[in-house]
PDB file of C-alpha atoms in Angstrom:
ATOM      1  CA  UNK A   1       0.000   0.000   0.000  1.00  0.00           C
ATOM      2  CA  UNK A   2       2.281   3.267  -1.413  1.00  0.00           C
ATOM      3  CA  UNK A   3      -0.180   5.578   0.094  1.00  0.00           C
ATOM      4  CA  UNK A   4       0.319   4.079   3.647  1.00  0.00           C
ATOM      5  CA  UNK A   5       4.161   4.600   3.045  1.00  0.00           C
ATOM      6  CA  UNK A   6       3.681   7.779   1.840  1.00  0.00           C
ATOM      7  CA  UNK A   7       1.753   8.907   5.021  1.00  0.00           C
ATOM      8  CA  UNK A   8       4.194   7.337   7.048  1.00  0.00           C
ATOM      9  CA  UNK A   9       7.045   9.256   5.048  1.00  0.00           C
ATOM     10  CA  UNK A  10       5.212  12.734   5.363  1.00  0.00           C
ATOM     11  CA  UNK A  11       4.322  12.315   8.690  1.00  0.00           C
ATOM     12  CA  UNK A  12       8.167  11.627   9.558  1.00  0.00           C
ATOM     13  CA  UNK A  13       8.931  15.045   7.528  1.00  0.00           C
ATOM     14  CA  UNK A  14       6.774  16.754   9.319  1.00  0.00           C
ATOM     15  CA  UNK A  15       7.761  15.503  12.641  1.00  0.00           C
ATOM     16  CA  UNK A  16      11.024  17.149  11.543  1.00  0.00           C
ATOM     17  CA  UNK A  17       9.785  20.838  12.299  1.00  0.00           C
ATOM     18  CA  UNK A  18      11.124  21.655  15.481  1.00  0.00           C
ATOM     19  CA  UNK A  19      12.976  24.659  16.329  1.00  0.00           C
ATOM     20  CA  UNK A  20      16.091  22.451  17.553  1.00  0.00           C
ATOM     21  CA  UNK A  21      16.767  21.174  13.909  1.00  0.00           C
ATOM     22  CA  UNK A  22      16.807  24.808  12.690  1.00  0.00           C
ATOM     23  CA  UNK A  23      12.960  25.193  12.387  1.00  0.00           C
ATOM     24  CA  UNK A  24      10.984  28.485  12.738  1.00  0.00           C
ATOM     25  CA  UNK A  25       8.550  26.936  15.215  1.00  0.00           C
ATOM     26  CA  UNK A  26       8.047  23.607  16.871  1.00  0.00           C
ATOM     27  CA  UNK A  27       4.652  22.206  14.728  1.00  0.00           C
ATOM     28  CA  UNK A  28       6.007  18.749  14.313  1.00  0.00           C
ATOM     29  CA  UNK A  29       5.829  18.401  18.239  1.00  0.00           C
ATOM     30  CA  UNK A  30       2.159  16.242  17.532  1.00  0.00           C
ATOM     31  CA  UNK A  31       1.066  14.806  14.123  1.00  0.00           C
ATOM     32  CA  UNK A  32      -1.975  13.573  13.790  1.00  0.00           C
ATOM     33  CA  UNK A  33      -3.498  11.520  10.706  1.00  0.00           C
ATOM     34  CA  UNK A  34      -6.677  11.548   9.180  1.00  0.00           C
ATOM     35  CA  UNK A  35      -8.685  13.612  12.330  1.00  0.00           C
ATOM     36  CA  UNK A  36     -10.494  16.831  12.664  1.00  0.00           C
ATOM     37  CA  UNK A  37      -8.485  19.206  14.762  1.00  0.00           C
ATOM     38  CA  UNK A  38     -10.349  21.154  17.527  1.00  0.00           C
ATOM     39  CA  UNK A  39      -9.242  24.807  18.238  1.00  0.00           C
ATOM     40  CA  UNK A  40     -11.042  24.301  21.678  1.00  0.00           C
ATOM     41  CA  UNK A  41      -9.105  21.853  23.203  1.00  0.00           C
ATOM     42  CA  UNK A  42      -6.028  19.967  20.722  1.00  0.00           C
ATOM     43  CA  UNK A  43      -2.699  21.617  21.931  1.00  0.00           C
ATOM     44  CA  UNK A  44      -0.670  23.712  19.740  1.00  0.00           C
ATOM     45  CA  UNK A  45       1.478  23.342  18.261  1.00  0.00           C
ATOM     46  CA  UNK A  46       0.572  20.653  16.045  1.00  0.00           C
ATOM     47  CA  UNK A  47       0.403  18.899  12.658  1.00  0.00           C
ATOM     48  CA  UNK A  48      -2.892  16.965  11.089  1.00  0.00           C
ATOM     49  CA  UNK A  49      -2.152  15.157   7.652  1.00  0.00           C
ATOM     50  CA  UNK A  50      -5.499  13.962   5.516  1.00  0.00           C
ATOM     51  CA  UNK A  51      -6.188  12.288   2.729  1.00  0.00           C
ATOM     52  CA  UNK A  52      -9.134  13.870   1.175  1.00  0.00           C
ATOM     53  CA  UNK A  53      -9.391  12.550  -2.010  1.00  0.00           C
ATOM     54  CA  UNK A  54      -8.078   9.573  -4.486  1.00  0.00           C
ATOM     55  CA  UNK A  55      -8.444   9.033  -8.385  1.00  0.00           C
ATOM     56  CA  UNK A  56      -6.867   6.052 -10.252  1.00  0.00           C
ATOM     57  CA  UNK A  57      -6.200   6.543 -13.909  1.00  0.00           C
ATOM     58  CA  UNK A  58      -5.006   3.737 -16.269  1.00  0.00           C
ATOM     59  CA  UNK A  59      -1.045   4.525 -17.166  1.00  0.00           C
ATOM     60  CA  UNK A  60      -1.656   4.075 -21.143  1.00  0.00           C
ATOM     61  CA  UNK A  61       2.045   4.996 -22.329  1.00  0.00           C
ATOM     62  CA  UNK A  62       4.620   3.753 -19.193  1.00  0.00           C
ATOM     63  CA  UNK A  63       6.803   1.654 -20.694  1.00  0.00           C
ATOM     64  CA  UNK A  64       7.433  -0.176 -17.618  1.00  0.00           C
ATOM     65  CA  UNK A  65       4.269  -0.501 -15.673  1.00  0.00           C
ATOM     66  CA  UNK A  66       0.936  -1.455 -16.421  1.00  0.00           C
ATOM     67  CA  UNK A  67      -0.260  -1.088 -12.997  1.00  0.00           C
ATOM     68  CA  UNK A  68      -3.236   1.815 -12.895  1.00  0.00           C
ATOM     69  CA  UNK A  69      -1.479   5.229 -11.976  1.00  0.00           C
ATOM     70  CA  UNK A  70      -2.932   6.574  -8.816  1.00  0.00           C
ATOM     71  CA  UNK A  71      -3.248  10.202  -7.798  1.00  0.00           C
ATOM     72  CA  UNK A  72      -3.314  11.177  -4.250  1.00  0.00           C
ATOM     73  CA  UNK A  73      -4.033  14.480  -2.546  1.00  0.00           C
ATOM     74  CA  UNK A  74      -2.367  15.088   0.982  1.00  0.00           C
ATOM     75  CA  UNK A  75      -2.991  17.939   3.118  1.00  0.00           C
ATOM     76  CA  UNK A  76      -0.985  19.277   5.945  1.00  0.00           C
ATOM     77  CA  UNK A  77      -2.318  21.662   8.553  1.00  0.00           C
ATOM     78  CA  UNK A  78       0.218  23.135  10.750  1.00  0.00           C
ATOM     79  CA  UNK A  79      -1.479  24.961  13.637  1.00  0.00           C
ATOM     80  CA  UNK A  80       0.361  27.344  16.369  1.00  0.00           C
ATOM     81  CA  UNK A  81       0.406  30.066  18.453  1.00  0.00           C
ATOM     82  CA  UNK A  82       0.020  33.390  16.605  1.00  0.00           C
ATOM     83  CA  UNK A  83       0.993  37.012  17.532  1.00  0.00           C
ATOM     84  CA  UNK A  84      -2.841  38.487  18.433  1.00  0.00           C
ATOM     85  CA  UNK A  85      -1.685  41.953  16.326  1.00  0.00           C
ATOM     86  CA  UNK A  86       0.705  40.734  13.370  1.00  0.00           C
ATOM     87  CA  UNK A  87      -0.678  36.884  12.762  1.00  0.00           C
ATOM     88  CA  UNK A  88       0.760  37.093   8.961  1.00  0.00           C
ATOM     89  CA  UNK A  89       4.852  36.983   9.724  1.00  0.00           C
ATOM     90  CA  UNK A  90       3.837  33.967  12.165  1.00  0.00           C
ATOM     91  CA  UNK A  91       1.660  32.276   9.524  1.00  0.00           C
ATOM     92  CA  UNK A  92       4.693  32.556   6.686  1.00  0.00           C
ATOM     93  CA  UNK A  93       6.842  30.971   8.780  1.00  0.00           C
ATOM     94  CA  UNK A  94       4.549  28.202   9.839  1.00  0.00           C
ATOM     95  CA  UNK A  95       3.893  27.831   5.323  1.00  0.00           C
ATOM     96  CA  UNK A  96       7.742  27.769   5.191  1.00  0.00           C
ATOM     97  CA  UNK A  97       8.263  25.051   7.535  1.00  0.00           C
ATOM     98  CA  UNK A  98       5.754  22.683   6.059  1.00  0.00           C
ATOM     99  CA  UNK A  99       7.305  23.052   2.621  1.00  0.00           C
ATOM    100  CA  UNK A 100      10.914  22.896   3.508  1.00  0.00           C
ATOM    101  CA  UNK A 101      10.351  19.882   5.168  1.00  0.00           C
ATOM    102  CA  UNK A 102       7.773  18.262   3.619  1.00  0.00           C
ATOM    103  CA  UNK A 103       8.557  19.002   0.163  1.00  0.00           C
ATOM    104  CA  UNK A 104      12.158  18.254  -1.530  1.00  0.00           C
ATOM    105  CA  UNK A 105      12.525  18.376  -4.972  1.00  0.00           C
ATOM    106  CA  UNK A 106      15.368  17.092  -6.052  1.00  0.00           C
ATOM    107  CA  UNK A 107      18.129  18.962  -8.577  1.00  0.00           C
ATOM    108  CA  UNK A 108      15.273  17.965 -11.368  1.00  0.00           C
ATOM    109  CA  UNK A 109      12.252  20.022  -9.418  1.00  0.00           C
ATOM    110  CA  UNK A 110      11.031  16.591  -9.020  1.00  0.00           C
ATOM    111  CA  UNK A 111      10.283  14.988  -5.144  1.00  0.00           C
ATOM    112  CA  UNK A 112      10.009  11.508  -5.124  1.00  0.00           C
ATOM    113  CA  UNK A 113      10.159  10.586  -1.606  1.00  0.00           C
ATOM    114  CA  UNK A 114      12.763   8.336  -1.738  1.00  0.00           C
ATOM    115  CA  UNK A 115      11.771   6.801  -4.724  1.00  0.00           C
ATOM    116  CA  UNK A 116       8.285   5.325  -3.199  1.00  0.00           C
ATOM    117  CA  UNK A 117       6.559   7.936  -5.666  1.00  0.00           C
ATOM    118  CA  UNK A 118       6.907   9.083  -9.240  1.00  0.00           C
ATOM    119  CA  UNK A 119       6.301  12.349  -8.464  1.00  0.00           C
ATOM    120  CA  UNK A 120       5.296  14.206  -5.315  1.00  0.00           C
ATOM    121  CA  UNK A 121       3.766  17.967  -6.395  1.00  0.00           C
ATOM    122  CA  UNK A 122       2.544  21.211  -4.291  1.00  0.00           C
ATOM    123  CA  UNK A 123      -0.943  21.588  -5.124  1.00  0.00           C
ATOM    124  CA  UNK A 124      -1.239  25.260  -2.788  1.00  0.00           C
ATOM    125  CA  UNK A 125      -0.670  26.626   0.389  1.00  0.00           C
ATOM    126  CA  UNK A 126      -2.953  28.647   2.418  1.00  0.00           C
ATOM    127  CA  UNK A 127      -2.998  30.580   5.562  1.00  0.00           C
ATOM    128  CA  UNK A 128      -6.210  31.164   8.280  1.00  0.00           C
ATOM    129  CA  UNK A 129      -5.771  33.828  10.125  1.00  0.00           C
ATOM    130  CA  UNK A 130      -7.280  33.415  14.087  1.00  0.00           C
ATOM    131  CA  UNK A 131     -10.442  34.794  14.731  1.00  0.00           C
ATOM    132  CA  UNK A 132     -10.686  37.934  16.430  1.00  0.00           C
ATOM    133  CA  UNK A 133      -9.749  37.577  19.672  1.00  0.00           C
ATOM    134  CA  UNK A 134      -7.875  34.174  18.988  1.00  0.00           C
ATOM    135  CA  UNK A 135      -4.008  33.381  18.787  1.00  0.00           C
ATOM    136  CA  UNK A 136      -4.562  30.283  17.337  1.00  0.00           C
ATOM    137  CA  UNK A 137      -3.593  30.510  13.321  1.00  0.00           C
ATOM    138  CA  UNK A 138      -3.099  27.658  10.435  1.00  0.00           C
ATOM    139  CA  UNK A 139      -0.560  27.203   7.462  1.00  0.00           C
ATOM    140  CA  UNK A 140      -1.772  24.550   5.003  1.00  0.00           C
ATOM    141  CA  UNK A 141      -0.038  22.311   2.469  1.00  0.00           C
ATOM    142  CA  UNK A 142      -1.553  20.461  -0.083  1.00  0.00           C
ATOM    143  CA  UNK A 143       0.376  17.843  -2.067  1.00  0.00           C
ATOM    144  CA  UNK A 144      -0.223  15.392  -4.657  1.00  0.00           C
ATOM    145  CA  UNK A 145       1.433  12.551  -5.074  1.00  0.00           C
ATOM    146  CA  UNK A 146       1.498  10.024  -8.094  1.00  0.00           C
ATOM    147  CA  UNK A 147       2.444   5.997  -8.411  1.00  0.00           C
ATOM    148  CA  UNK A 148       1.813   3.398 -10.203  1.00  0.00           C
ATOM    149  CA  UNK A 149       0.595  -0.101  -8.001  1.00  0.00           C
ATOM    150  CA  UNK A 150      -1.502  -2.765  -8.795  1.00  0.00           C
ATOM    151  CA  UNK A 151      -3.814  -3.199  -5.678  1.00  0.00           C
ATOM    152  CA  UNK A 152      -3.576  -6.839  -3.712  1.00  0.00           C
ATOM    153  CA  UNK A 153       0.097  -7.349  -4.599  1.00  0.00           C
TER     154      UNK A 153
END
């Protein structure tokens, strides 16, 4: 299962972000997969990865592989702490740690995660500022990653 691996990949990038390996902020402190986060009570900082979506398309022209190409949407939400007056600065930073360490192209502009992917791709970003009152802010990631694999093997 190559989406499984590539969960357990991102998840391990992500747990990366911490201000001790040269990080802006400490978000990879708690990951969470595949669950709603709650502003109320979760702590901060924190990371949820999801899987919203998956298509399968047939790979008509790979030479190598007939096994159906699959196309697989990830998203990251990094939530933290926010300054109350300037949120944005805090936000960037939070969007720049998700992508430095969740997204590495190689030399080629081409992420492959080690090879368990054909191509790994930034869909968007986004930013949510906290609601008035609130110091609680989100950066977003959104990645797609394609493979080829031949389900039940």
């Amino acid at each position: 299962m190559i989406d499984l691996d590539i969960l357990t990949a991102l998840r391990a990038r992500a747990a990366q972000i911490l201000t001790a390996n040269g990080y802006h902020t400490n978000a990879g402190a708690q990951i969470y997969q595949g669950r709603v986060f709650d502003l109320e009570t979760d702590p901060v900082p924190a990371i949820v990865i999801t899987q919203p979506e998956d298509d399968a398309d047939l790979v008509e022209d790979d030479e190598i592989s007939t096994a159906p190409r699959w196309i697989s949407t990830f998203v990251l939400e990094a939530y933290a702490a926010v300054s109350a007056t300037d949120p944005l600065p805090d936000l960037m930073r939070l969007r720049a740690d998700l992508l430095t360490a969740c997204y590495r192209p190689e030399p080629d502009r081409t992420d492959t995660l080690g090879d368990t992917v054909a191509a790994l791709v930034v869909v968007g970003t986004t930013k949510l500022m906290p609601a008035p009152g609130q110091t609680i802010g989100m950066a977003q990631l959104t990645l797609r990653a394609e493979y080829a694999e031949i389900i039940g093997e």
